Every structure is written in C-alpha cells, then in structure tokens.
C-alpha cells in the first residue's frame, strides 16, 4: 500500500528525489565516497555548495537586490538571530500574534529587551489574520515580523502587500518556494528551515536585502553575536564558514533540481492551490468544519474538525488503513490537520480528498 504522509514537518520529499538519493547515496560524486562522508573542503562539496546557492536564487526567483546564504539551525534559532542583526536593545520592533510560531518569535524579541509592538493579536482562536490595512505599525519600528503561513493553525496571508514603509521580516518556513508574490523591495530578511518545503531538517535559508547587509553586520557585533552566528560572516564564507550540514544541503540541491525540472515555483504554487482546492472542496460542505477564516486559509496546512471528537478519532484511525498518516490536529486545537508541502503529489491530495468524501458519505 502506498503511504500518504501528511506530517506538518519534517515532511515528505518528492518521490523522485527520494529515489535519486537512494541511488546516489554510497557513491555520490563518482569517487567512491558518499555524501555523508565527503569533506566540506573537497572540490566535490565546493561545487555542490556553489551550485546549490545558484539554484536557490534561480528556482526561488530571488533578485540581485538580495543576498542568499545557507546556514545550519532550524527556524527557531533565527527568531533570535534575526533580531540581533536588525535591531539593538531598546529599539522598537513590530510583531504579530498569529500562531504558535509567531508567538515564540515575539517572546524572543521581548526577552531581548526590544520594545515590541504587537500590531495584531489573533488569540485565542487564531483562525484569522485580521485586516492588515488597519494595523497600527509604529513608524520607528526596525521591522515588521510576519509568519507568512501559520503551520499549526492553517492560516496564510492571501497577499503579502502590507501598508506603510516598515521593512518586512518574513518567516517563510512553511511557505518558501511555493509562492511568487514576495514584495522584494520591502523585504529586509526572509528565513526558512528546509524540512517543510525544500529539504530535510538541518539547514535553513536566509535571504537579506543588500541595503541592510552592512548594518546587520554591525548590529550583530554590537549585540555580541559570535562570528559563526553572524549572517554576514557566513555569507562572506560562501555558506561554508565552518562544517555545514552537508547532507541536508545536498538534499536541498536535489530537491531544487527536481523543482526546476517540473517548472519551478510557478508549478509549486499552482500545485499548492490545486491541493488546497481539493481538500477545501470537502471542508466547504456541511459535514466538516474548517478552522481558518475562508480568506485566510492556508494552502499548506488543512485544519478542520468533524461533527464530534469521536468522529475525529474514527476519521484518523480509518485514514491510517488507507495509508494516510500523521493527520492528528495539534494538541491545543484537536481535530484533523493534513499538511501538504511541495513534496506531496497531486495524486496523494486526490487520495485524501476521496477519503474525506467516502468517510462523509458513510458517517454523514
Ligand atoms: C516549523 C516552523 C518553525 C520551526 O521550525 P524549526 O526548524 O523546527 O525551528 C517556525 N516557523 C514556522 C512557520 C514553522 O512552520
């Protein structure tokens, strides 16, 4: 039986990428050495690394106004790193309370003695992103931090056009490489760990606007960040400042090659919309109840519940018999959450939507 793995992260790789990795594993470079063993100072890794950085820029359509670096760490380390690059103690910074991850980012800023302006608080339901055109963003804010896709709650900004001039910092961990509408001119920094949309756990992507780069370097020093935590130092060293997560970066390389071959992020975006259409088509009936406000629905995390908690449990256990795994809702929300990132095929999304339909017919 085929497994359809809808984990919120780490998440499925495209089947072709998994196969390729298996095929290449033990002799990745044709010199009898696996990618798990290759020296990060070897000619082979050097060219893999350079090619990966080029592919990131090309496939993710990142303009020359921005610098690209690959780092170790997950997204949570960047909560702290980004604020130490873009602000100093006492500075005003703007945050949004839109979910579990947005909250943790906000808490890190508060703990670092910034003046944190919470410009939107969606608690306790966290099912809507409000009306950004009404947000009161202090002019002096060094940046506005946004979680583009709220992975736990299943909400996502339909548009990334925000009013005002405060530079944007985007947590795109569950949305990178699947939407093309990034407002580049206004975006100071983007970060995303790889394990949801473009790789496996262990590396992350940081994109910094050229205009903020030297200030970021100076701020990091003033904030006493060590050299290996300094985005600019990592960038200067072409993302090989110290031993990088070689295997995760290799996986991202193969993932990006696959994306390019199937049509790039234009295709990723189209497929994300198509998967969402299939699942929300069922959610929109009378049997299932979606969590997110319709206009803020995520294209990646589908959060809904059934008429009773008993039916939630039955749905999850019967799904397992159809090869559908990891769809239990987050512990504070209950219900069901099916996550579908770039690696999930349209066939898997169809399989899930068909199961929803059959279950509704049997139990509705
Ligand atoms: C998963 C996730 C994180 C946390 O990522 P880690 O790499 O585990 O630190 C942060 N933000 C968002 C939006 C996420 O989806």
mmCIF file of C-alpha atoms and ligand atoms in Angstrom:
data_model
loop_
_atom_site.group_PDB
_atom_site.id
_atom_site.type_symbol
_atom_site.label_atom_id
_atom_site.label_comp_id
_atom_site.label_asym_id
_atom_site.label_seq_id
_atom_site.Cartn_x
_atom_site.Cartn_y
_atom_site.Cartn_z
ATOM 1 C CA UNK A 1 0.000 0.000 0.000
ATOM 2 C CA UNK A 2 1.240 3.494 -0.816
ATOM 3 C CA UNK A 3 1.856 5.729 2.180
ATOM 4 C CA UNK A 4 0.495 9.260 2.078
ATOM 5 C CA UNK A 5 2.404 11.091 4.746
ATOM 6 C CA UNK A 6 0.837 14.447 5.644
ATOM 7 C CA UNK A 7 3.138 15.401 8.506
ATOM 8 C CA UNK A 8 3.425 19.111 9.407
ATOM 9 C CA UNK A 9 7.216 18.764 9.319
ATOM 10 C CA UNK A 10 9.600 17.191 8.605
ATOM 11 C CA UNK A 11 7.609 16.299 5.538
ATOM 12 C CA UNK A 12 7.627 14.009 2.502
ATOM 13 C CA UNK A 13 10.213 14.566 -0.187
ATOM 14 C CA UNK A 14 9.089 14.253 -3.792
ATOM 15 C CA UNK A 15 9.216 10.546 -4.668
ATOM 16 C CA UNK A 16 11.730 11.174 -7.463
ATOM 17 C CA UNK A 17 14.091 12.947 -5.046
ATOM 18 C CA UNK A 18 13.921 10.079 -2.537
ATOM 19 C CA UNK A 19 14.721 7.590 -5.284
ATOM 20 C CA UNK A 20 17.631 9.662 -6.561
ATOM 21 C CA UNK A 21 19.124 9.989 -3.077
ATOM 22 C CA UNK A 22 18.907 6.238 -2.591
ATOM 23 C CA UNK A 23 20.557 5.643 -5.945
ATOM 24 C CA UNK A 24 23.368 8.141 -5.304
ATOM 25 C CA UNK A 25 23.881 7.519 -1.618
ATOM 26 C CA UNK A 26 27.028 5.420 -1.467
ATOM 27 C CA UNK A 27 28.920 6.931 -4.362
ATOM 28 C CA UNK A 28 27.514 10.400 -4.762
ATOM 29 C CA UNK A 29 30.364 12.001 -6.692
ATOM 30 C CA UNK A 30 31.802 9.102 -8.659
ATOM 31 C CA UNK A 31 34.883 8.834 -6.424
ATOM 32 C CA UNK A 32 33.652 6.008 -4.174
ATOM 33 C CA UNK A 33 32.706 8.350 -1.315
ATOM 34 C CA UNK A 34 29.199 9.024 -0.033
ATOM 35 C CA UNK A 35 27.752 12.479 0.574
ATOM 36 C CA UNK A 36 27.634 11.556 4.280
ATOM 37 C CA UNK A 37 31.431 11.328 4.316
ATOM 38 C CA UNK A 38 32.638 13.929 1.848
ATOM 39 C CA UNK A 39 34.933 16.637 3.203
ATOM 40 C CA UNK A 40 33.339 20.058 3.200
ATOM 41 C CA UNK A 41 36.642 21.417 1.868
ATOM 42 C CA UNK A 42 36.746 18.991 -1.058
ATOM 43 C CA UNK A 43 36.400 20.132 -4.664
ATOM 44 C CA UNK A 44 33.241 17.999 -4.856
ATOM 45 C CA UNK A 45 31.474 19.699 -1.954
ATOM 46 C CA UNK A 46 32.633 23.117 -3.029
ATOM 47 C CA UNK A 47 30.921 22.739 -6.366
ATOM 48 C CA UNK A 48 27.798 21.182 -4.790
ATOM 49 C CA UNK A 49 27.557 24.125 -2.398
ATOM 50 C CA UNK A 50 28.082 26.773 -5.083
ATOM 51 C CA UNK A 51 25.552 25.103 -7.334
ATOM 52 C CA UNK A 52 23.002 24.908 -4.513
ATOM 53 C CA UNK A 53 23.304 28.643 -3.796
ATOM 54 C CA UNK A 54 22.845 29.363 -7.503
ATOM 55 C CA UNK A 55 19.842 27.047 -7.704
ATOM 56 C CA UNK A 56 18.229 28.664 -4.662
ATOM 57 C CA UNK A 57 18.429 32.049 -6.343
ATOM 58 C CA UNK A 58 17.297 30.762 -9.719
ATOM 59 C CA UNK A 59 14.477 28.424 -8.670
ATOM 60 C CA UNK A 60 13.142 30.626 -5.861
ATOM 61 C CA UNK A 61 13.416 33.686 -8.147
ATOM 62 C CA UNK A 62 15.423 35.762 -5.666
ATOM 63 C CA UNK A 63 16.510 39.072 -7.239
ATOM 64 C CA UNK A 64 20.066 40.519 -7.184
ATOM 65 C CA UNK A 65 18.925 43.075 -4.594
ATOM 66 C CA UNK A 66 19.231 40.295 -2.005
ATOM 67 C CA UNK A 67 21.971 38.035 -0.697
ATOM 68 C CA UNK A 68 21.412 34.331 -0.145
ATOM 69 C CA UNK A 69 23.005 32.126 2.485
ATOM 70 C CA UNK A 70 22.524 28.610 3.779
ATOM 71 C CA UNK A 71 23.011 28.053 7.483
ATOM 72 C CA UNK A 72 22.747 25.233 9.941
ATOM 73 C CA UNK A 73 19.922 25.702 12.536
ATOM 74 C CA UNK A 74 16.162 25.492 12.319
ATOM 75 C CA UNK A 75 13.776 28.417 12.091
ATOM 76 C CA UNK A 76 13.622 28.890 15.842
ATOM 77 C CA UNK A 77 17.279 29.847 16.087
ATOM 78 C CA UNK A 78 16.554 32.578 13.563
ATOM 79 C CA UNK A 79 13.954 34.143 15.860
ATOM 80 C CA UNK A 80 16.857 35.296 17.983
ATOM 81 C CA UNK A 81 19.462 35.716 15.247
ATOM 82 C CA UNK A 82 17.344 37.960 13.064
ATOM 83 C CA UNK A 83 16.560 40.436 15.813
ATOM 84 C CA UNK A 84 20.238 40.618 16.738
ATOM 85 C CA UNK A 85 21.045 41.512 13.124
ATOM 86 C CA UNK A 86 18.270 44.022 12.555
ATOM 87 C CA UNK A 87 17.935 45.818 15.893
ATOM 88 C CA UNK A 88 19.636 46.838 19.133
ATOM 89 C CA UNK A 89 18.379 46.805 22.720
ATOM 90 C CA UNK A 90 15.669 49.397 23.249
ATOM 91 C CA UNK A 91 14.716 49.551 19.559
ATOM 92 C CA UNK A 92 11.088 49.269 18.553
ATOM 93 C CA UNK A 93 10.154 46.175 16.534
ATOM 94 C CA UNK A 94 6.694 45.096 15.337
ATOM 95 C CA UNK A 95 5.309 41.571 15.661
ATOM 96 C CA UNK A 96 2.044 39.755 15.008
ATOM 97 C CA UNK A 97 0.463 37.131 17.238
ATOM 98 C CA UNK A 98 -0.959 34.811 14.608
ATOM 99 C CA UNK A 99 0.004 31.396 15.911
ATOM 100 C CA UNK A 100 2.344 29.182 17.864
ATOM 101 C CA UNK A 101 5.451 30.074 15.825
ATOM 102 C CA UNK A 102 4.667 33.779 15.586
ATOM 103 C CA UNK A 103 4.237 33.785 19.361
ATOM 104 C CA UNK A 104 7.614 32.196 20.024
ATOM 105 C CA UNK A 105 9.263 34.740 17.734
ATOM 106 C CA UNK A 106 7.551 37.549 19.659
ATOM 107 C CA UNK A 107 8.627 36.132 23.011
ATOM 108 C CA UNK A 108 12.257 36.038 21.874
ATOM 109 C CA UNK A 109 12.079 39.710 20.914
ATOM 110 C CA UNK A 110 10.551 40.642 24.276
ATOM 111 C CA UNK A 111 13.221 38.671 26.112
ATOM 112 C CA UNK A 112 15.898 40.569 24.173
ATOM 113 C CA UNK A 113 14.717 43.924 25.583
ATOM 114 C CA UNK A 114 13.232 45.276 22.400
ATOM 115 C CA UNK A 115 10.152 47.495 22.544
ATOM 116 C CA UNK A 116 7.784 45.020 20.963
ATOM 117 C CA UNK A 117 4.676 46.465 19.324
ATOM 118 C CA UNK A 118 2.171 43.662 18.794
ATOM 119 C CA UNK A 119 0.286 45.076 15.818
ATOM 120 C CA UNK A 120 -2.177 42.196 15.570
ATOM 121 C CA UNK A 121 -3.272 39.630 18.133
ATOM 122 C CA UNK A 122 -5.469 36.826 16.811
ATOM 123 C CA UNK A 123 -5.674 34.963 20.147
ATOM 124 C CA UNK A 124 -7.414 32.992 21.428
ATOM 125 C CA UNK A 125 -8.899 31.463 18.257
ATOM 126 C CA UNK A 126 -6.020 32.250 15.909
ATOM 127 C CA UNK A 127 -8.236 31.439 12.956
ATOM 128 C CA UNK A 128 -7.895 34.779 11.175
ATOM 129 C CA UNK A 129 -5.139 37.246 10.304
ATOM 130 C CA UNK A 130 -7.346 40.251 10.813
ATOM 131 C CA UNK A 131 -7.232 43.192 8.429
ATOM 132 C CA UNK A 132 -3.589 44.200 7.933
ATOM 133 C CA UNK A 133 -4.660 47.519 6.392
ATOM 134 C CA UNK A 134 -5.894 48.538 9.871
ATOM 135 C CA UNK A 135 -2.731 47.648 11.735
ATOM 136 C CA UNK A 136 -1.067 50.490 13.543
ATOM 137 C CA UNK A 137 2.634 49.915 12.873
ATOM 138 C CA UNK A 138 4.944 52.351 14.706
ATOM 139 C CA UNK A 139 6.943 54.354 12.153
ATOM 140 C CA UNK A 140 10.141 53.842 14.117
ATOM 141 C CA UNK A 141 9.899 50.031 14.046
ATOM 142 C CA UNK A 142 13.075 48.485 12.709
ATOM 143 C CA UNK A 143 10.950 45.839 11.021
ATOM 144 C CA UNK A 144 7.573 44.108 10.945
ATOM 145 C CA UNK A 145 7.850 40.371 11.592
ATOM 146 C CA UNK A 146 5.284 38.192 9.826
ATOM 147 C CA UNK A 147 4.701 34.453 9.791
ATOM 148 C CA UNK A 148 3.570 34.022 6.196
ATOM 149 C CA UNK A 149 1.952 30.638 6.773
ATOM 150 C CA UNK A 150 0.844 29.625 10.266
ATOM 151 C CA UNK A 151 1.612 25.938 10.173
ATOM 152 C CA UNK A 152 -0.254 24.912 13.312
ATOM 153 C CA UNK A 153 -3.435 26.925 12.787
ATOM 154 C CA UNK A 154 -3.631 26.595 8.997
ATOM 155 C CA UNK A 155 -3.808 30.289 8.145
ATOM 156 C CA UNK A 156 -1.853 32.147 5.469
ATOM 157 C CA UNK A 157 -1.799 35.701 4.125
ATOM 158 C CA UNK A 158 -3.525 35.704 0.741
ATOM 159 C CA UNK A 159 -1.391 38.708 -0.235
ATOM 160 C CA UNK A 160 1.948 39.971 1.083
ATOM 161 C CA UNK A 161 1.240 43.607 0.271
ATOM 162 C CA UNK A 162 1.246 45.435 3.607
ATOM 163 C CA UNK A 163 0.637 49.127 4.055
ATOM 164 C CA UNK A 164 3.350 51.528 5.224
ATOM 165 C CA UNK A 165 7.121 51.506 4.816
ATOM 166 C CA UNK A 166 8.471 49.488 7.730
ATOM 167 C CA UNK A 167 10.781 46.779 6.319
ATOM 168 C CA UNK A 168 9.389 43.245 6.400
ATOM 169 C CA UNK A 169 10.916 40.173 8.000
ATOM 170 C CA UNK A 170 9.217 37.008 6.803
ATOM 171 C CA UNK A 171 9.180 33.600 8.456
ATOM 172 C CA UNK A 172 8.586 31.525 5.346
ATOM 173 C CA UNK A 173 9.405 28.147 6.861
ATOM 174 C CA UNK A 174 6.171 26.589 5.635
ATOM 175 C CA UNK A 175 5.698 28.727 2.523
ATOM 176 C CA UNK A 176 9.101 29.289 0.843
ATOM 177 C CA UNK A 177 9.409 28.093 -2.729
ATOM 178 C CA UNK A 178 5.656 27.833 -3.116
ATOM 179 C CA UNK A 179 4.557 31.413 -3.685
ATOM 180 C CA UNK A 180 5.936 34.030 -6.019
ATOM 181 C CA UNK A 181 4.378 37.197 -4.656
ATOM 182 C CA UNK A 182 7.145 38.252 -2.258
ATOM 183 C CA UNK A 183 7.353 42.071 -2.136
ATOM 184 C CA UNK A 184 11.115 42.057 -2.604
ATOM 185 C CA UNK A 185 11.764 45.807 -2.439
ATOM 186 C CA UNK A 186 10.347 45.999 1.055
ATOM 187 C CA UNK A 187 11.642 42.713 2.371
ATOM 188 C CA UNK A 188 14.681 43.097 4.631
ATOM 189 C CA UNK A 189 15.014 39.450 5.560
ATOM 190 C CA UNK A 190 13.464 36.043 4.940
ATOM 191 C CA UNK A 191 14.254 32.861 6.799
ATOM 192 C CA UNK A 192 13.011 29.309 6.354
ATOM 193 C CA UNK A 193 14.207 25.955 7.597
ATOM 194 C CA UNK A 194 14.328 23.383 4.844
ATOM 195 C CA UNK A 195 12.359 20.422 6.179
ATOM 196 C CA UNK A 196 8.905 21.521 5.082
ATOM 197 C CA UNK A 197 9.057 22.858 1.563
ATOM 198 C CA UNK A 198 12.529 22.244 0.136
ATOM 199 C CA UNK A 199 14.598 19.699 2.034
ATOM 200 C CA UNK A 200 15.191 17.946 5.329
ATOM 201 C CA UNK A 201 15.943 19.168 8.842
ATOM 202 C CA UNK A 202 19.408 20.528 9.488
ATOM 203 C CA UNK A 203 19.778 23.536 7.239
ATOM 204 C CA UNK A 204 17.929 26.730 6.610
ATOM 205 C CA UNK A 205 17.849 29.516 4.111
ATOM 206 C CA UNK A 206 18.363 33.205 4.896
ATOM 207 C CA UNK A 207 17.822 35.968 2.355
ATOM 208 C CA UNK A 208 18.937 39.524 3.218
ATOM 209 C CA UNK A 209 18.378 42.753 1.323
ATOM 210 C CA UNK A 210 21.683 44.340 0.236
ATOM 211 C CA UNK A 211 20.635 47.632 1.854
ATOM 212 C CA UNK A 212 20.530 46.005 5.312
ATOM 213 C CA UNK A 213 23.599 43.838 4.979
ATOM 214 C CA UNK A 214 26.313 46.083 6.441
ATOM 215 C CA UNK A 215 24.013 47.333 9.206
ATOM 216 C CA UNK A 216 23.274 43.711 10.020
ATOM 217 C CA UNK A 217 26.993 43.014 10.315
ATOM 218 C CA UNK A 218 27.500 45.979 12.654
ATOM 219 C CA UNK A 219 24.420 45.156 14.761
ATOM 220 C CA UNK A 220 25.487 41.530 15.189
ATOM 221 C CA UNK A 221 28.836 42.736 16.550
ATOM 222 C CA UNK A 222 27.240 45.304 18.841
ATOM 223 C CA UNK A 223 24.942 42.561 20.119
ATOM 224 C CA UNK A 224 27.985 40.359 20.832
ATOM 225 C CA UNK A 225 26.993 37.561 18.472
ATOM 226 C CA UNK A 226 29.846 35.160 17.827
ATOM 227 C CA UNK A 227 31.363 35.115 14.367
ATOM 228 C CA UNK A 228 29.806 31.785 13.362
ATOM 229 C CA UNK A 229 26.358 33.150 14.217
ATOM 230 C CA UNK A 230 26.859 36.226 12.055
ATOM 231 C CA UNK A 231 24.851 36.033 8.818
ATOM 232 C CA UNK A 232 27.334 38.307 7.061
ATOM 233 C CA UNK A 233 30.331 36.207 8.070
ATOM 234 C CA UNK A 234 28.519 33.076 6.882
ATOM 235 C CA UNK A 235 27.712 34.817 3.615
ATOM 236 C CA UNK A 236 31.307 36.067 3.180
ATOM 237 C CA UNK A 237 32.446 32.449 3.560
ATOM 238 C CA UNK A 238 30.004 31.362 0.817
ATOM 239 C CA UNK A 239 27.972 29.447 3.425
ATOM 240 C CA UNK A 240 30.979 27.277 4.365
ATOM 241 C CA UNK A 241 32.247 29.195 7.386
ATOM 242 C CA UNK A 242 32.532 26.026 9.447
ATOM 243 C CA UNK A 243 31.427 22.470 8.699
ATOM 244 C CA UNK A 244 27.996 22.928 7.158
ATOM 245 C CA UNK A 245 25.171 20.354 7.286
ATOM 246 C CA UNK A 246 26.482 18.668 4.160
ATOM 247 C CA UNK A 247 23.808 16.004 3.769
ATOM 248 C CA UNK A 248 20.786 18.343 4.245
ATOM 249 C CA UNK A 249 22.301 20.814 1.773
ATOM 250 C CA UNK A 250 22.795 18.008 -0.733
ATOM 251 C CA UNK A 251 19.112 17.038 -0.317
ATOM 252 C CA UNK A 252 18.071 20.647 -0.950
ATOM 253 C CA UNK A 253 20.241 20.626 -4.063
ATOM 254 C CA UNK A 254 18.446 17.566 -5.450
ATOM 255 C CA UNK A 255 15.051 18.967 -4.408
ATOM 256 C CA UNK A 256 15.744 22.213 -6.274
ATOM 257 C CA UNK A 257 16.836 20.322 -9.394
ATOM 258 C CA UNK A 258 13.533 18.485 -9.266
ATOM 259 C CA UNK A 259 11.555 21.723 -8.838
ATOM 260 C CA UNK A 260 13.358 23.232 -11.795
ATOM 261 C CA UNK A 261 12.624 20.182 -13.951
ATOM 262 C CA UNK A 262 8.887 20.296 -13.221
ATOM 263 C CA UNK A 263 8.526 24.017 -13.879
ATOM 264 C CA UNK A 264 9.917 25.871 -10.846
ATOM 265 C CA UNK A 265 7.930 27.693 -8.185
ATOM 266 C CA UNK A 266 5.277 28.631 -10.681
ATOM 267 C CA UNK A 267 4.405 24.927 -10.737
ATOM 268 C CA UNK A 268 4.821 24.602 -6.942
ATOM 269 C CA UNK A 269 2.367 27.457 -6.469
ATOM 270 C CA UNK A 270 -0.129 26.001 -8.936
ATOM 271 C CA UNK A 271 0.002 22.585 -7.250
ATOM 272 C CA UNK A 272 -0.400 24.129 -3.790
ATOM 273 C CA UNK A 273 -3.581 25.864 -4.964
ATOM 274 C CA UNK A 274 -4.808 22.651 -6.558
ATOM 275 C CA UNK A 275 -4.227 20.549 -3.414
ATOM 276 C CA UNK A 276 -5.988 23.219 -1.341
ATOM 277 C CA UNK A 277 -8.917 23.308 -3.767
ATOM 278 C CA UNK A 278 -9.365 19.548 -3.468
ATOM 279 C CA UNK A 279 -9.369 19.487 0.344
ATOM 280 C CA UNK A 280 -11.363 22.681 0.961
ATOM 281 C CA UNK A 281 -13.891 21.453 -1.577
ATOM 282 C CA UNK A 282 -14.815 18.840 1.030
ATOM 283 C CA UNK A 283 -14.387 21.160 4.032
ATOM 284 C CA UNK A 284 -16.911 23.535 2.469
ATOM 285 C CA UNK A 285 -19.754 21.031 2.781
ATOM 286 C CA UNK A 286 -21.832 20.674 5.934
ATOM 287 C CA UNK A 287 -20.040 17.680 7.473
ATOM 288 C CA UNK A 288 -16.546 19.077 8.101
ATOM 289 C CA UNK A 289 -15.826 22.410 9.803
ATOM 290 C CA UNK A 290 -12.728 24.327 8.768
ATOM 291 C CA UNK A 291 -10.739 26.183 11.414
ATOM 292 C CA UNK A 292 -9.418 29.111 9.349
ATOM 293 C CA UNK A 293 -11.491 32.052 8.150
ATOM 294 C CA UNK A 294 -12.060 31.392 4.461
ATOM 295 C CA UNK A 295 -9.965 34.274 3.120
ATOM 296 C CA UNK A 296 -7.024 33.326 5.352
ATOM 297 C CA UNK A 297 -6.936 29.624 4.614
ATOM 298 C CA UNK A 298 -3.526 28.055 4.280
ATOM 299 C CA UNK A 299 -2.514 26.371 1.047
ATOM 300 C CA UNK A 300 -0.260 24.060 3.015
ATOM 301 C CA UNK A 301 -1.942 23.034 6.280
ATOM 302 C CA UNK A 302 -5.581 21.998 6.196
ATOM 303 C CA UNK A 303 -7.097 22.196 9.669
ATOM 304 C CA UNK A 304 -10.667 21.034 10.236
ATOM 305 C CA UNK A 305 -12.816 19.015 12.562
ATOM 306 C CA UNK A 306 -15.685 16.576 12.276
ATOM 307 C CA UNK A 307 -19.090 16.826 13.991
ATOM 308 C CA UNK A 308 -17.813 15.124 17.177
ATOM 309 C CA UNK A 309 -14.433 14.303 18.763
ATOM 310 C CA UNK A 310 -15.370 10.617 18.412
ATOM 311 C CA UNK A 311 -15.688 11.066 14.660
ATOM 312 C CA UNK A 312 -12.326 12.926 14.614
ATOM 313 C CA UNK A 313 -10.728 9.852 16.164
ATOM 314 C CA UNK A 314 -12.553 7.469 13.848
ATOM 315 C CA UNK A 315 -11.519 9.529 10.811
ATOM 316 C CA UNK A 316 -7.875 9.438 11.860
ATOM 317 C CA UNK A 317 -7.853 5.693 12.523
ATOM 318 C CA UNK A 318 -9.722 4.759 9.332
ATOM 319 C CA UNK A 319 -7.432 7.046 7.330
ATOM 320 C CA UNK A 320 -4.496 5.035 8.587
ATOM 321 C CA UNK A 321 -5.979 1.941 6.960
ATOM 322 C CA UNK A 322 -5.915 3.843 3.652
ATOM 323 C CA UNK A 323 -2.225 4.655 4.063
ATOM 324 C CA UNK A 324 -2.913 8.215 5.286
ATOM 325 C CA UNK A 325 -0.608 9.069 8.191
ATOM 326 C CA UNK A 326 0.197 11.988 10.555
ATOM 327 C CA UNK A 327 -3.057 13.921 10.346
ATOM 328 C CA UNK A 328 -3.891 14.376 14.006
ATOM 329 C CA UNK A 329 -4.567 18.034 14.830
ATOM 330 C CA UNK A 330 -2.195 19.998 17.048
ATOM 331 C CA UNK A 331 -2.731 19.250 20.732
ATOM 332 C CA UNK A 332 -4.303 22.625 21.557
ATOM 333 C CA UNK A 333 -6.657 22.527 18.553
ATOM 334 C CA UNK A 334 -7.722 18.898 18.250
ATOM 335 C CA UNK A 335 -9.472 17.751 15.081
ATOM 336 C CA UNK A 336 -7.514 16.995 11.941
ATOM 337 C CA UNK A 337 -4.578 18.713 10.281
ATOM 338 C CA UNK A 338 -3.332 17.453 6.924
ATOM 339 C CA UNK A 339 -0.166 19.187 5.751
ATOM 340 C CA UNK A 340 0.768 19.191 2.091
ATOM 341 C CA UNK A 341 4.007 20.840 1.067
ATOM 342 C CA UNK A 342 5.904 20.844 -2.223
ATOM 343 C CA UNK A 343 6.801 17.167 -1.896
ATOM 344 C CA UNK A 344 3.193 15.951 -1.832
ATOM 345 C CA UNK A 345 1.898 14.775 -5.192
ATOM 346 C CA UNK A 346 -1.479 15.758 -6.593
ATOM 347 C CA UNK A 347 -2.317 12.030 -6.530
ATOM 348 C CA UNK A 348 -1.878 11.998 -2.744
ATOM 349 C CA UNK A 349 -4.088 15.065 -2.398
ATOM 350 C CA UNK A 350 -6.747 13.355 -4.545
ATOM 351 C CA UNK A 351 -6.477 10.230 -2.418
ATOM 352 C CA UNK A 352 -7.056 12.292 0.737
ATOM 353 C CA UNK A 353 -9.988 14.259 -0.698
ATOM 354 C CA UNK A 354 -11.564 10.995 -1.913
ATOM 355 C CA UNK A 355 -11.184 9.519 1.553
ATOM 356 C CA UNK A 356 -12.850 12.610 3.066
ATOM 357 C CA UNK A 357 -15.748 12.183 0.689
ATOM 358 C CA UNK A 358 -16.182 8.457 1.383
ATOM 359 C CA UNK A 359 -15.961 8.983 5.128
ATOM 360 C CA UNK A 360 -18.585 11.725 4.974
ATOM 361 C CA UNK A 361 -20.881 9.516 2.900
ATOM 362 C CA UNK A 362 -20.564 6.642 5.380
ATOM 363 C CA UNK A 363 -20.920 8.785 8.509
ATOM 364 C CA UNK A 364 -22.812 11.925 7.486
HETATM 365 C C1 LIG B 1 8.106 24.552 11.650
HETATM 366 C C2 LIG B 1 8.113 26.019 11.799
HETATM 367 C C3 LIG B 1 9.030 26.692 12.629
HETATM 368 C C4 LIG B 1 10.026 25.945 13.478
HETATM 369 O O1 LIG B 1 10.979 25.352 12.654
HETATM 370 P P1 LIG B 1 12.270 24.645 13.289
HETATM 371 O O2 LIG B 1 13.129 24.457 12.074
HETATM 372 O O3 LIG B 1 11.809 23.360 13.900
HETATM 373 O O4 LIG B 1 12.868 25.563 14.289
HETATM 374 C C5 LIG B 1 8.986 28.059 12.667
HETATM 375 N N1 LIG B 1 8.112 28.770 11.923
HETATM 376 C C6 LIG B 1 7.216 28.162 11.120
HETATM 377 C C7 LIG B 1 6.274 28.988 10.322
HETATM 378 C C8 LIG B 1 7.194 26.779 11.030
HETATM 379 O O5 LIG B 1 6.305 26.180 10.228
#
